Amino acid sequence: GESVGLHLPTLSVQEGDNSIINCAYSNSASDYFIWYKQESGKGPQFIIDIRSNMDKRQGQRVTVLLNKTVKHLSLQIAATQPGDSAVYFCPSSGSARQLTFGSGTQLTVLP
Amino acid sequence: SQTIHQWPATLVQPVGSPLSLECTVEGTSNPNLYWYRQAAGRGLQLLFYSVGIGQISSEVPQNLSASRPQDRQFILSSKKLLLSDSGFYLCAWTTGGNYGYTFGSGTRLTVV
């Protein structure tokens, strides 16, 4: 998963452009991956998930890509909108379904 | 449908005072329950999780404690708050076999 405890990396994109947020994970036994979005002052919200037997999964304007060879996960947001401005997390999972959230990526959509 | 309730939304407490935050889940049975804390500009830190009534696992040693007196109730407590306990506290739940957490709306705690 992400580094834990570090300050947020940031990504700024123009409104209407596509956004790509990347995440590396360390546990090669992980079989399920989730992306969360957290808007300011709110709890994180589930965006999309993917199982390790898949390489790609698409939702509404979002696509998650999984590369198990290099243990890399990415979230692509098409036609980024101001409402997409938030912190995005890709937590790692534990044996009791506990999720470890790193510092996340702060996405800022520029007008 | 399942819902999660967390209160209060904001709380200002003096150093040394006690704390009790409550979280309840509706519409499901035997959920896994979690307490997280988030400092400003940081990620979420897992504090406690529970897979059943009376079962509490602590992730971070500190002056906080958690209890689960009922199946769908999770309580975070402290006997004496420290300044470093300030933060955004989030409760979450999921069902067994599912990693998809649902988070509550959070409690913003400021210790003064």
PDB file of C-alpha atoms in Angstrom, chain A residues 55-97:
ATOM      1  CA  ASP A  55      -6.260  -6.522 -14.826  1.00  0.00           C
ATOM      2  CA  LYS A  56      -8.821  -3.830 -15.379  1.00  0.00           C
ATOM      3  CA  ARG A  57     -12.198  -2.775 -14.122  1.00  0.00           C
ATOM      4  CA  GLN A  58     -14.306   0.122 -15.254  1.00  0.00           C
ATOM      5  CA  GLY A  59     -16.913   2.168 -13.464  1.00  0.00           C
ATOM      6  CA  GLN A  60     -18.589   5.409 -14.269  1.00  0.00           C
ATOM      7  CA  ARG A  61     -15.744   7.694 -15.434  1.00  0.00           C
ATOM      8  CA  VAL A  62     -13.262   5.667 -13.389  1.00  0.00           C
ATOM      9  CA  THR A  63     -11.022   2.778 -14.352  1.00  0.00           C
ATOM     10  CA  VAL A  64      -8.729   0.793 -12.106  1.00  0.00           C
ATOM     11  CA  LEU A  65      -5.729  -0.993 -13.571  1.00  0.00           C
ATOM     12  CA  LEU A  66      -3.827  -3.690 -11.739  1.00  0.00           C
ATOM     13  CA  ASN A  67      -0.331  -4.793 -12.666  1.00  0.00           C
ATOM     14  CA  LYS A  68       0.560  -7.684 -10.398  1.00  0.00           C
ATOM     15  CA  THR A  69       3.989  -8.127 -11.952  1.00  0.00           C
ATOM     16  CA  VAL A  70       5.223  -4.818 -10.595  1.00  0.00           C
ATOM     17  CA  LYS A  71       2.641  -4.595  -7.767  1.00  0.00           C
ATOM     18  CA  HIS A  72       1.153  -1.430  -9.084  1.00  0.00           C
ATOM     19  CA  LEU A  73      -2.379  -0.105  -9.014  1.00  0.00           C
ATOM     20  CA  SER A  74      -3.727   2.967 -10.764  1.00  0.00           C
ATOM     21  CA  LEU A  75      -6.968   4.884 -10.763  1.00  0.00           C
ATOM     22  CA  GLN A  76      -7.906   6.736 -13.928  1.00  0.00           C
ATOM     23  CA  ILE A  77     -10.572   9.410 -13.842  1.00  0.00           C
ATOM     24  CA  ALA A  78     -11.910  10.526 -17.197  1.00  0.00           C
ATOM     25  CA  ALA A  79     -12.918  14.133 -17.858  1.00  0.00           C
ATOM     26  CA  THR A  80     -12.001  15.253 -14.360  1.00  0.00           C
ATOM     27  CA  GLN A  81     -14.539  17.532 -12.741  1.00  0.00           C
ATOM     28  CA  PRO A  82     -14.290  19.960  -9.795  1.00  0.00           C
ATOM     29  CA  GLY A  83     -16.228  17.461  -7.681  1.00  0.00           C
ATOM     30  CA  ASP A  84     -13.378  15.003  -8.110  1.00  0.00           C
ATOM     31  CA  SER A  85     -11.124  17.176  -5.961  1.00  0.00           C
ATOM     32  CA  ALA A  86     -10.412  15.031  -2.926  1.00  0.00           C
ATOM     33  CA  VAL A  87      -7.860  12.745  -1.335  1.00  0.00           C
ATOM     34  CA  TYR A  88      -7.656   9.304  -2.901  1.00  0.00           C
ATOM     35  CA  PHE A  89      -6.505   6.215  -1.007  1.00  0.00           C
ATOM     36  CA  CYS A  90      -5.618   2.671  -1.995  1.00  0.00           C
ATOM     37  CA  PRO A  91      -5.422   0.873   1.366  1.00  0.00           C
ATOM     38  CA  SER A  92      -3.745  -2.456   1.922  1.00  0.00           C
ATOM     39  CA  SER A  93      -5.728  -5.248   3.548  1.00  0.00           C
ATOM     40  CA  GLY A  94      -5.098  -7.423   6.581  1.00  0.00           C
ATOM     41  CA  SER A  95      -6.256 -10.799   7.801  1.00  0.00           C
ATOM     42  CA  ALA A  96      -9.193  -9.416   9.852  1.00  0.00           C
ATOM     43  CA  ARG A  97     -10.457  -7.277   6.995  1.00  0.00           C
TER      44      ARG A  97
END
